[in-house]
Amino acid sequence: MMIEGTSGAPGICIGKAYLVDTEGVDVVEKYYIGRDALADELIRFKAAVKETRDELLEIIRNTPEELHQSSYILETHVALLGDKMLYGRAIEIIEKQHVNAEWALKTAISVIKTMFQDITDDYLKERKGDIIHVANRIMTKLVGVESVNIAEIDKRVILVASDLSPAQTSQIQLERIKGFITDRGGKTSHTSIIARSLEIPAVLGLDNATDMIATDDIIIVDGTTGKVIIHPDEETLVYYEERRNQFESHKAVLVRGSRQPAATADGLRLQIMGNIELPEEVVSVIDNGGEGIGLYRTEFEYLNSPGFPNEDELFEKYKDVVEVMDPRPVTIRTLDINGDKSVPYATDRYELNPALGLRAIRYCLKKPDVFETQLRAILRASAFGNVRVLIPMISCCSEIDQARLILDKAAESLEKEGIPFNRDISVGIMIEVPSAVIMADRMAEKVDFFSIGTNDLIQYSLAIDRGNREVSHLFQPLHPAILRMIGHVADVAGEKGIDVNMCGEMAGDPLYIPIILGLGIKELSMNPQSIPLVKSVIRSLKKSDLEFFIKEALTQASPMDIEVLIQHNFGGILSERAYP
Ligand code: PEP
Ligand code: MG
């Protein structure tokens, strides 16, 4: 049986599935309850429901006035706790089948999922989601855990989950987890970005993998094409083992070639750097031929910590990265939490639209202490190598001014304490909100460089939630509006004499390379694993061919037309180098 989703990270893995079921509750066991213990089991189930109700009511009570509109969802959830389909059925199953409460609840959930399976009405589909959400809350109470600890899984398995948060994904132990697949998520969700960093195959957005796969089932994950095969026959296994070997040898050839500098066949020199989420990934950037760190996403040090890390902890991490990379540049991006990377201890309000909420620089300006601590750590690290500071999600000029004030304050305090740092540190901003594209000329006067974050630029310009599978078909890097915006930013940076770099996932996909270079971007930063392939594509292109091609591409009206044009001009080069 084969199911298809979105390719999260390339590569093939074959192995036993390990189900991380029901939003974080591990595999549910079934056991029988003797007649004498039946009453106690019912009490245990009812107590879990009561605990869930109390918890929901507490959340509603604490919902601030201005967000009361959203608490109606939670009120619906409270009402659903007594629902016949859920509560009634679970009780009935315990009583009639003499099974444990977890198993009864799981069975009730399966029945609900089956009942709603073929329903296309959006409203009813959402109701199904609500019931399951409520059921999952009860389940966590019954099992007594809040969520499964991914770091503690000690088998060589492939994870199968409804969803994995970026924090959970970053806890994956590489020596144990071969790959993972999820029902939700899209190509540029932070979960799939981390999968690519970990270099493990991943397929996301499979919709119902958790319903179709059981723990210990043999599955094949083809992260390159986004396919998952369940219970493969002998012939299929042999075929995929062969493909896995081809993938590994193709990768080895590309990696060997990646030591050479990136330049087009007619001599246009480019700079190719790596994106990292954790300091340990520096090695991977160097091994894959990266010429620096174009984006160090620093939020994972906060996501994986019980509270805000202190200045010394941050400084030690940054210093390690800077020293290893020296004299190559290290671009440290300041904290970009919230959105899809919420940190429990830093989030004190429920946000209805977190992607449009108190994310990134907005959070940092609201919490200047947290920001200043990080800036001091970055400045201190700048004494040990070539450091640049990058500020995310800038949407107006005053945010740059305010951020600079706090940076100056951090610098002054270091100065007073006699602690060394680079006084001329380069300061750049992420261009990932449409207003920043439009204001690029004025913003360029305030900073030393731009870094185009296409993941968010596409999300915010095309109004497409980057993690939502339902609209992932509309997440189009080749949308003419996106190309025009990138072209505009590159032109402005050229006129104002500042550097411009691209660090979104688009930069690491060979298909987009002719467009990106054609638009005048000469510095790219990507997942380290993408560097060898991208460099190899660059070496086959000619600057002179790109000039004519980009003019034609910019006259097109649709992403499809632009893709056809790319394939027509460069299809041969791209397919020769693509992973098998
Ligand atoms: C982006 O938005 O393109 C980007 C590089 O930042 P992140 O993916 O961390 O939001
Ligand atoms: Mg971003």
Coordinates of C-alpha atoms and ligand atoms in Angstrom, one line a residue:
M1 CA 0.0 0.0 0.0
M2 CA 1.3 3.4 -0.9
I3 CA 0.4 6.8 0.5
E4 CA 1.7 10.2 -0.7
G5 CA 2.5 13.4 1.1
T6 CA 5.0 16.3 0.8
S7 CA 8.7 15.7 0.6
G8 CA 10.1 17.0 3.9
A9 CA 13.8 15.8 3.6
P10 CA 15.3 13.7 0.8
G11 CA 16.6 10.2 1.2
I12 CA 15.2 6.7 1.7
C13 CA 14.8 4.7 4.9
I14 CA 13.3 1.3 5.5
G15 CA 12.4 0.0 8.9
K16 CA 9.8 -0.6 11.6
A17 CA 7.3 2.1 12.3
Y18 CA 6.9 3.6 15.8
L19 CA 3.6 5.3 16.3
V20 CA 3.6 8.5 18.4
D21 CA -0.1 8.5 18.6
T22 CA -2.8 11.0 19.4
E23 CA -0.9 14.2 19.5
G24 CA 1.9 13.1 21.8
V25 CA 0.4 10.1 23.7
D26 CA 2.5 7.1 23.0
V27 CA 1.1 3.8 21.8
V28 CA -2.0 2.8 23.8
E29 CA -2.0 -0.6 25.4
K30 CA -5.1 -2.8 25.8
Y31 CA -5.7 -4.9 28.9
Y32 CA -8.8 -6.5 30.5
I33 CA -10.4 -5.3 33.6
G34 CA -11.9 -7.8 36.0
R35 CA -15.5 -7.5 37.0
D36 CA -14.5 -6.3 40.5
A37 CA -12.3 -3.5 39.2
L38 CA -14.8 -2.3 36.6
A39 CA -16.3 0.4 38.9
D40 CA -12.8 1.7 39.7
E41 CA -12.0 1.9 36.0
L42 CA -15.1 3.9 35.3
I43 CA -14.2 6.3 38.1
R44 CA -10.7 6.6 36.7
F45 CA -12.1 7.6 33.3
K46 CA -14.6 10.0 34.8
A47 CA -11.8 11.6 36.9
A48 CA -9.7 12.1 33.7
V49 CA -12.7 13.8 32.1
K50 CA -13.2 16.0 35.1
E51 CA -9.6 17.0 35.2
T52 CA -9.7 17.9 31.5
R53 CA -12.9 20.0 32.1
D54 CA -11.2 21.8 35.1
E55 CA -8.2 22.5 33.0
L56 CA -10.2 23.9 30.1
L57 CA -12.3 26.1 32.4
E58 CA -9.1 27.4 34.0
I59 CA -7.8 28.3 30.5
I60 CA -11.1 30.1 29.7
R61 CA -11.0 32.0 33.0
N62 CA -7.5 33.2 32.2
T63 CA -8.3 34.2 28.6
P64 CA -7.8 38.0 28.4
E65 CA -10.8 40.1 27.7
E66 CA -9.8 40.9 24.1
L67 CA -9.5 37.3 23.2
H68 CA -12.9 36.2 24.5
Q69 CA -14.0 35.5 21.0
S70 CA -11.6 32.6 20.9
S71 CA -12.6 31.1 24.1
Y72 CA -15.9 30.0 22.5
I73 CA -13.8 27.2 20.9
L74 CA -12.7 26.0 24.3
E75 CA -16.3 26.3 25.6
T76 CA -17.3 24.0 22.7
H77 CA -14.6 21.6 23.8
V78 CA -16.0 21.6 27.4
A79 CA -19.4 20.8 26.0
L80 CA -17.9 18.0 23.9
L81 CA -16.5 16.3 27.0
G82 CA -20.0 15.0 27.7
D83 CA -20.7 14.1 24.0
K84 CA -22.5 10.8 23.4
M85 CA -20.1 9.8 20.7
L86 CA -17.1 10.2 22.9
Y87 CA -18.0 10.1 26.6
G88 CA -21.0 7.9 26.2
R89 CA -19.3 5.4 23.9
A90 CA -16.1 5.1 25.9
I91 CA -18.2 4.3 29.1
E92 CA -20.2 1.8 27.1
I93 CA -17.0 0.1 25.8
I94 CA -15.5 -0.1 29.3
E95 CA -18.7 -1.6 30.7
K96 CA -19.4 -4.0 27.9
Q97 CA -15.9 -5.1 26.8
H98 CA -14.2 -4.9 30.2
V99 CA -11.2 -3.1 28.8
N100 CA -9.1 -0.3 30.2
A101 CA -10.2 3.3 29.8
E102 CA -7.4 4.3 27.4
W103 CA -8.3 1.5 25.0
A104 CA -12.0 2.3 25.2
L105 CA -11.2 6.0 24.5
K106 CA -9.0 5.0 21.6
T107 CA -11.7 2.8 20.1
A108 CA -14.2 5.6 20.5
I109 CA -11.8 7.9 18.6
S110 CA -11.4 5.4 15.8
V111 CA -15.1 5.1 15.4
I112 CA -15.5 8.9 15.2
K113 CA -12.7 9.1 12.7
T114 CA -14.3 6.5 10.5
M115 CA -17.8 8.1 10.8
F116 CA -16.3 11.4 9.6
Q117 CA -14.0 9.9 7.0
D118 CA -15.9 10.7 3.8
I119 CA -17.4 14.0 5.0
T120 CA -16.3 16.9 2.9
D121 CA -18.3 19.7 4.6
D122 CA -15.7 22.0 6.2
Y123 CA -17.8 22.7 9.3
L124 CA -18.3 19.1 10.1
K125 CA -14.7 18.3 9.4
E126 CA -13.7 20.9 12.0
R127 CA -16.1 19.4 14.5
K128 CA -14.4 16.1 14.0
G129 CA -11.1 17.9 14.8
D130 CA -12.6 19.4 17.9
I131 CA -13.8 16.0 19.2
I132 CA -10.5 14.4 18.6
H133 CA -8.7 17.3 20.2
V134 CA -10.8 16.9 23.3
A135 CA -10.3 13.1 23.3
N136 CA -6.6 13.7 23.1
R137 CA -6.7 15.9 26.2
I138 CA -8.5 13.2 28.1
M139 CA -6.0 10.6 26.9
T140 CA -3.0 12.6 28.2
K141 CA -4.7 12.8 31.6
L142 CA -5.4 9.0 31.6
V143 CA -1.9 8.1 30.6
G144 CA -0.5 10.7 32.9
V145 CA 2.0 12.3 30.5
E146 CA 1.8 15.6 28.7
S147 CA 3.6 14.4 25.6
V148 CA 5.9 11.7 24.5
N149 CA 9.6 12.3 25.1
I150 CA 11.1 11.8 21.6
A151 CA 14.6 12.0 23.1
E152 CA 13.9 8.8 25.1
I153 CA 12.9 6.5 22.2
D154 CA 15.6 3.9 22.2
K155 CA 14.8 1.7 19.2
R156 CA 16.0 2.0 15.6
V157 CA 12.6 3.1 14.2
I158 CA 10.8 5.4 11.9
L159 CA 8.5 7.8 13.8
V160 CA 4.9 8.1 12.7
A161 CA 3.1 11.0 14.2
S162 CA 0.0 13.2 13.7
D163 CA 2.4 16.2 14.0
L164 CA 5.7 16.9 15.5
S165 CA 6.6 20.3 16.9
P166 CA 9.9 21.9 15.9
A167 CA 11.0 21.4 19.5
Q168 CA 10.2 17.7 19.4
T169 CA 11.9 17.2 16.1
S170 CA 15.0 18.8 17.4
Q171 CA 15.2 16.2 20.1
I172 CA 15.4 13.3 17.7
Q173 CA 18.4 11.1 18.4
L174 CA 20.1 10.4 15.1
E175 CA 21.5 7.1 16.1
R176 CA 18.0 5.8 16.7
I177 CA 15.5 7.5 14.5
K178 CA 15.9 6.6 10.9
G179 CA 13.3 9.0 9.6
F180 CA 9.8 10.3 10.3
I181 CA 6.4 10.9 8.7
T182 CA 3.5 13.0 9.9
D183 CA -0.1 13.6 9.0
R184 CA 0.3 17.4 9.0
G185 CA 2.9 20.0 8.1
G186 CA 4.3 21.3 4.8
K187 CA 7.7 21.7 3.1
T188 CA 8.7 24.9 4.7
S189 CA 7.3 24.2 8.2
H190 CA 10.1 24.4 10.8
T191 CA 9.6 20.7 11.4
S192 CA 10.7 19.8 7.9
I193 CA 13.5 22.3 7.9
I194 CA 14.9 20.5 11.0
A195 CA 14.5 17.1 9.2
R196 CA 16.7 18.3 6.4
S197 CA 19.3 19.5 8.9
L198 CA 19.2 16.2 10.6
E199 CA 19.7 14.5 7.2
I200 CA 17.0 12.0 7.9
P201 CA 14.3 11.2 5.3
A202 CA 10.9 12.8 6.1
V203 CA 7.5 12.9 4.5
L204 CA 4.9 15.4 5.9
G205 CA 1.2 16.1 5.2
L206 CA 0.2 12.5 4.8
D207 CA -3.2 13.2 6.2
N208 CA -4.0 9.8 7.8
A209 CA -0.7 7.9 8.2
T210 CA -1.4 7.4 11.9
D211 CA -4.6 5.6 11.0
M212 CA -3.1 3.4 8.5
I213 CA 0.2 2.4 10.1
A214 CA 0.7 0.5 13.4
T215 CA 3.8 0.2 15.5
D216 CA 6.2 -2.5 14.2
D217 CA 4.7 -2.3 10.6
I218 CA 7.5 -2.4 8.1
I219 CA 7.5 0.8 6.0
I220 CA 9.6 2.5 3.4
V221 CA 9.9 6.3 3.5
D222 CA 11.0 7.9 0.3
G223 CA 11.6 11.5 1.4
T224 CA 12.7 12.5 -2.1
T225 CA 9.4 11.9 -3.8
G226 CA 7.1 12.1 -0.7
K227 CA 5.9 8.5 -0.9
V228 CA 5.5 6.0 2.0
I229 CA 5.0 2.3 1.3
I230 CA 3.3 0.2 4.0
H231 CA 4.0 -3.6 4.2
P232 CA 6.2 -3.6 1.1
D233 CA 6.6 -7.0 -0.8
E234 CA 10.0 -8.5 -1.4
E235 CA 10.3 -7.0 -4.9
T236 CA 9.5 -3.5 -3.6
L237 CA 12.0 -3.9 -0.8
V238 CA 14.8 -4.9 -3.2
Y239 CA 13.9 -1.9 -5.5
Y240 CA 14.1 0.6 -2.7
E241 CA 17.2 -0.8 -1.2
E242 CA 18.8 -0.3 -4.6
R243 CA 17.4 3.3 -4.8
R244 CA 18.8 4.0 -1.3
N245 CA 22.3 2.9 -2.4
Q246 CA 22.0 5.0 -5.6
F247 CA 21.0 8.0 -3.4
E248 CA 23.9 7.5 -1.1
S249 CA 26.5 7.2 -3.9
H250 CA 25.1 10.2 -5.8
K251 CA 25.3 12.2 -2.6
A252 CA 28.9 11.1 -2.1
V253 CA 29.9 12.3 -5.6
L254 CA 28.2 15.7 -5.1
V255 CA 29.8 16.1 -1.7
R256 CA 33.3 15.4 -3.1
G257 CA 32.8 18.1 -5.7
S258 CA 31.5 20.7 -3.2
R259 CA 35.0 21.7 -2.0
Q260 CA 35.3 23.7 -5.2
P261 CA 34.1 27.3 -5.1
A262 CA 30.7 28.2 -6.5
A263 CA 31.0 29.9 -9.8
T264 CA 29.1 29.8 -13.0
A265 CA 30.7 28.2 -16.1
D266 CA 31.5 31.7 -17.3
G267 CA 33.1 32.9 -14.1
L268 CA 30.4 34.7 -12.0
R269 CA 31.5 34.0 -8.4
L270 CA 28.8 33.3 -5.8
Q271 CA 29.0 32.7 -2.1
I272 CA 27.2 29.6 -0.8
M273 CA 26.7 29.3 3.0
G274 CA 24.8 27.1 5.4
N275 CA 21.8 27.5 7.7
I276 CA 22.1 26.0 11.1
E277 CA 19.7 25.5 14.0
L278 CA 22.2 24.1 16.5
P279 CA 25.9 24.7 17.0
E280 CA 26.7 21.0 16.3
E281 CA 25.6 21.5 12.6
V282 CA 28.6 23.7 11.9
V283 CA 30.6 20.5 11.0
S284 CA 28.0 19.6 8.4
V285 CA 28.3 23.1 6.8
I286 CA 32.0 22.7 6.5
D287 CA 31.8 19.1 5.3
N288 CA 29.3 20.1 2.6
G289 CA 31.5 23.0 1.3
G290 CA 29.7 25.9 2.9
E291 CA 31.6 29.2 2.9
G292 CA 30.1 30.6 6.1
I293 CA 26.9 30.5 8.1
G294 CA 24.3 32.7 6.4
L295 CA 21.6 32.0 9.0
Y296 CA 22.0 30.7 12.5
R297 CA 18.5 30.2 13.8
T298 CA 19.0 30.8 17.5
E299 CA 15.6 29.9 18.9
F300 CA 16.4 26.2 19.5
E301 CA 18.6 27.1 22.5
Y302 CA 15.4 28.6 24.0
L303 CA 13.0 25.9 22.8
N304 CA 15.0 23.1 24.4
S305 CA 15.6 24.8 27.7
P306 CA 13.3 25.0 30.8
G307 CA 13.7 28.8 31.0
F308 CA 15.5 31.7 29.3
P309 CA 19.1 30.7 28.8
N310 CA 21.5 33.2 30.4
E311 CA 24.1 35.3 28.7
D312 CA 27.1 33.1 29.4
E313 CA 25.3 30.0 28.1
L314 CA 24.4 31.7 24.9
F315 CA 27.9 33.3 24.5
E316 CA 29.6 29.9 24.9
K317 CA 27.4 28.4 22.1
Y318 CA 27.9 31.4 19.7
K319 CA 31.6 31.5 20.5
D320 CA 32.0 27.8 19.6
V321 CA 30.4 28.3 16.2
V322 CA 32.3 31.5 15.5
E323 CA 35.7 30.0 16.4
V324 CA 35.1 26.9 14.2
M325 CA 34.0 29.0 11.3
D326 CA 36.6 31.8 11.6
P327 CA 37.5 33.6 9.3
R328 CA 34.3 32.7 7.5
P329 CA 31.2 34.8 8.4
V330 CA 28.6 33.7 11.0
T331 CA 25.3 35.4 10.7
I332 CA 23.5 35.1 14.0
R333 CA 19.8 35.8 13.8
T334 CA 18.2 37.2 16.9
L335 CA 15.4 35.3 18.6
D336 CA 12.6 34.4 16.3
I337 CA 10.2 32.7 18.7
N338 CA 6.4 32.3 18.5
G339 CA 4.6 31.8 15.3
D340 CA 5.1 28.0 14.9
K341 CA 8.0 28.1 17.5
S342 CA 6.3 28.9 20.7
V343 CA 8.3 28.6 23.9
P344 CA 6.0 27.7 26.9
Y345 CA 7.8 29.9 29.4
A346 CA 7.8 32.9 27.0
T347 CA 4.2 32.7 25.9
D348 CA 1.8 34.2 28.5
R349 CA -1.2 34.8 26.2
Y350 CA -3.1 32.6 23.8
E351 CA -2.9 34.1 20.3
L352 CA -5.5 33.4 17.7
N353 CA -3.1 34.1 14.8
P354 CA 0.4 33.4 16.1
A355 CA 2.0 33.9 12.7
L356 CA 0.7 37.5 12.8
G357 CA 1.3 37.9 16.5
L358 CA 4.0 38.6 19.0
R359 CA 6.7 36.9 17.0
A360 CA 10.4 37.5 16.4
I361 CA 11.5 41.2 16.7
R362 CA 8.1 42.2 18.0
Y363 CA 8.6 39.8 21.0
C364 CA 12.1 41.1 21.5
L365 CA 11.1 44.7 21.6
K366 CA 8.4 43.9 24.1
K367 CA 10.9 42.0 26.3
P368 CA 14.0 44.2 26.0
D369 CA 15.8 42.3 28.8
V370 CA 15.6 39.0 26.9
F371 CA 16.8 40.8 23.8
E372 CA 19.6 42.7 25.4
T373 CA 20.9 39.4 27.0
Q374 CA 21.1 37.8 23.6
L375 CA 22.7 40.9 22.0
R376 CA 25.4 41.0 24.6
A377 CA 26.1 37.3 24.0
I378 CA 26.3 37.9 20.2
L379 CA 28.5 41.0 20.7
R380 CA 30.9 39.1 23.0
A381 CA 31.2 36.3 20.4
S382 CA 32.1 38.9 17.8
A383 CA 35.5 39.3 19.4
F384 CA 36.3 35.7 18.3
G385 CA 35.6 35.9 14.6
N386 CA 33.5 37.3 11.8
V387 CA 30.0 37.8 13.3
R388 CA 27.0 39.6 11.7
V389 CA 23.7 40.2 13.5
L390 CA 20.5 39.6 11.7
I391 CA 17.1 40.8 12.9
P392 CA 14.0 38.8 11.8
M393 CA 10.5 39.9 10.8
I394 CA 11.1 43.6 10.4
S395 CA 7.9 45.2 9.1
C396 CA 8.7 48.9 9.6
C397 CA 11.7 51.3 9.9
S398 CA 11.0 52.1 13.6
E399 CA 11.6 48.5 14.5
I400 CA 15.1 48.8 13.1
D401 CA 15.7 52.0 15.1
Q402 CA 14.4 50.5 18.3
A403 CA 16.5 47.3 17.8
R404 CA 19.6 49.4 17.2
L405 CA 19.0 51.4 20.4
I406 CA 19.0 48.2 22.4
L407 CA 22.1 47.0 20.5
D408 CA 23.8 50.3 21.3
K409 CA 22.8 49.8 25.0
A410 CA 24.3 46.3 25.0
A411 CA 27.5 47.6 23.4
E412 CA 27.8 50.5 25.9
S413 CA 27.4 48.1 28.8
L414 CA 30.1 45.9 27.5
E415 CA 32.3 48.9 26.9
K416 CA 31.9 50.0 30.5
E417 CA 32.8 46.5 31.7
G418 CA 35.9 46.4 29.5
I419 CA 34.6 43.3 27.7
P420 CA 35.9 43.1 24.1
F421 CA 33.6 43.0 21.1
N422 CA 33.6 44.2 17.5
R423 CA 32.4 47.8 17.4
D424 CA 31.8 47.7 13.6
I425 CA 29.6 44.6 13.7
S426 CA 27.4 44.3 10.5
V427 CA 23.7 44.6 11.2
G428 CA 21.2 43.2 8.8
I429 CA 17.5 42.5 8.6
M430 CA 15.4 39.7 7.3
I431 CA 13.2 40.8 4.4
E432 CA 10.2 38.5 4.9
V433 CA 7.2 40.8 5.3
P434 CA 5.8 42.5 2.2
S435 CA 6.0 46.0 3.8
A436 CA 9.8 45.5 4.2
V437 CA 10.1 44.9 0.4
I438 CA 8.2 48.1 -0.3
M439 CA 10.2 50.1 2.2
A440 CA 13.5 48.4 1.2
D441 CA 15.1 51.7 -0.1
R442 CA 14.6 53.4 3.3
M443 CA 15.5 50.4 5.3
A444 CA 18.7 50.0 3.3
E445 CA 19.9 53.3 4.7
K446 CA 19.7 51.9 8.2
V447 CA 21.4 48.5 7.9
D448 CA 24.5 46.8 6.4
F449 CA 22.8 43.9 4.6
F450 CA 19.5 42.3 3.7
S451 CA 18.6 38.6 4.0
I452 CA 15.6 37.5 2.1
G453 CA 13.5 34.9 4.0
T454 CA 11.4 33.4 1.3
N455 CA 9.6 31.0 3.7
D456 CA 7.9 33.8 5.4
L457 CA 7.9 36.2 2.5
I458 CA 5.8 33.7 0.6
Q459 CA 3.6 33.0 3.7
Y460 CA 2.9 36.7 4.3
S461 CA 2.6 37.8 0.7
L462 CA 0.5 35.0 -0.7
A463 CA -1.5 34.6 2.6
I464 CA -0.5 30.9 2.9
D465 CA 0.2 29.4 6.3
R466 CA 3.5 27.7 5.6
G467 CA 2.6 24.7 7.8
N468 CA -0.9 24.1 6.5
R469 CA -1.2 21.2 4.2
E470 CA -4.6 22.2 2.9
V471 CA -3.1 25.3 1.2
S472 CA 0.4 23.9 0.5
H473 CA -0.4 23.8 -3.3
L474 CA -0.6 27.6 -3.2
F475 CA 2.8 28.0 -1.4
Q476 CA 4.5 28.9 -4.7
P477 CA 8.1 30.2 -4.7
L478 CA 7.7 30.8 -8.5
H479 CA 4.7 33.1 -8.1
P480 CA 5.4 36.1 -10.3
A481 CA 4.7 38.4 -7.3
I482 CA 7.4 36.7 -5.3
L483 CA 9.9 36.9 -8.1
R484 CA 9.2 40.6 -8.6
M485 CA 9.7 41.2 -4.9
I486 CA 13.0 39.4 -4.8
G487 CA 14.1 41.3 -7.9
H488 CA 13.1 44.6 -6.4
V489 CA 15.0 43.9 -3.1
A490 CA 18.1 42.8 -5.1
D491 CA 17.9 46.0 -7.2
V492 CA 17.5 48.3 -4.2
A493 CA 20.4 46.6 -2.4
G494 CA 22.5 47.1 -5.5
E495 CA 21.6 50.8 -5.8
K496 CA 22.3 51.4 -2.1
G497 CA 25.5 49.4 -2.1
I498 CA 24.6 46.9 0.6
D499 CA 24.8 43.1 0.5
V500 CA 21.8 40.9 -0.1
N501 CA 21.5 37.3 0.6
M502 CA 18.7 34.7 0.4
C503 CA 18.3 32.2 3.2
G504 CA 14.8 30.8 2.8
E505 CA 14.3 27.2 1.7
M506 CA 13.9 28.4 -1.9
A507 CA 17.6 29.0 -2.0
G508 CA 18.4 25.3 -1.5
D509 CA 16.2 24.0 -4.2
P510 CA 18.0 23.5 -7.6
L511 CA 14.9 24.2 -9.6
Y512 CA 14.9 27.9 -8.4
I513 CA 18.6 28.5 -8.8
P514 CA 18.5 29.9 -12.4
I515 CA 15.8 32.4 -11.3
I516 CA 17.6 33.4 -8.1
L517 CA 20.9 34.1 -9.9
G518 CA 19.0 35.7 -12.8
L519 CA 17.4 38.1 -10.3
G520 CA 20.9 39.2 -9.2
I521 CA 21.3 37.4 -5.8
K522 CA 24.9 36.3 -5.4
E523 CA 24.9 35.1 -1.8
L524 CA 22.8 32.1 -0.8
S525 CA 22.4 30.3 2.5
M526 CA 20.7 26.9 2.8
N527 CA 20.4 23.6 4.6
P528 CA 24.0 22.3 4.6
Q529 CA 22.9 19.1 2.8
S530 CA 21.6 21.2 -0.2
I531 CA 25.0 22.9 -0.7
P532 CA 26.7 20.2 -2.9
L533 CA 23.8 19.9 -5.3
V534 CA 23.2 23.6 -5.6
K535 CA 26.9 24.2 -6.2
S536 CA 27.0 21.6 -8.9
V537 CA 24.0 23.2 -10.6
I538 CA 25.6 26.6 -10.4
R539 CA 28.8 25.3 -12.1
S540 CA 26.7 24.2 -15.1
L541 CA 25.0 27.5 -15.6
K542 CA 26.2 30.5 -17.6
K543 CA 25.5 34.1 -16.5
S544 CA 25.0 35.1 -20.1
D545 CA 22.2 32.6 -20.5
L546 CA 20.5 33.8 -17.3
E547 CA 20.2 37.4 -18.4
F548 CA 17.9 36.6 -21.3
F549 CA 16.0 33.9 -19.5
I550 CA 15.1 36.1 -16.5
K551 CA 13.7 38.9 -18.7
E552 CA 11.4 36.4 -20.2
A553 CA 10.5 34.8 -16.9
L554 CA 9.5 38.2 -15.4
T555 CA 6.9 38.7 -18.2
Q556 CA 5.0 35.5 -17.2
A557 CA 1.7 35.5 -15.4
S558 CA 1.7 32.2 -13.6
P559 CA 4.1 30.0 -11.6
M560 CA 3.3 27.2 -14.0
D561 CA 4.5 29.2 -17.0
I562 CA 7.7 30.1 -15.2
E563 CA 8.3 26.5 -14.3
V564 CA 7.8 25.5 -17.9
L565 CA 10.3 28.1 -18.9
I566 CA 12.9 26.8 -16.4
Q567 CA 12.4 23.3 -17.6
H568 CA 12.7 24.3 -21.2
N569 CA 16.0 26.2 -20.6
F570 CA 17.6 24.2 -17.9
G571 CA 15.7 21.0 -17.6
G572 CA 18.6 18.9 -18.8
I573 CA 21.1 20.3 -16.3
L574 CA 18.6 19.9 -13.4
S575 CA 17.6 16.3 -14.1
E576 CA 21.2 15.2 -14.7
R577 CA 22.1 16.3 -11.2
A578 CA 18.9 15.5 -9.3
Y579 CA 18.9 12.8 -6.7
P580 CA 17.7 9.4 -8.0
Ligands
PEP1 C1 12.4 32.5 6.2 O1 11.3 32.9 6.7 O2 12.6 32.3 5.0 C2 13.5 32.2 7.1 C3 14.7 31.8 6.6 O3 13.3 32.1 8.4 P1 12.5 31.0 9.2 O4 12.3 29.8 8.2 O5 13.3 30.6 10.4 O6 11.2 31.7 9.5
MG2 MG 11.3 33.6 8.7

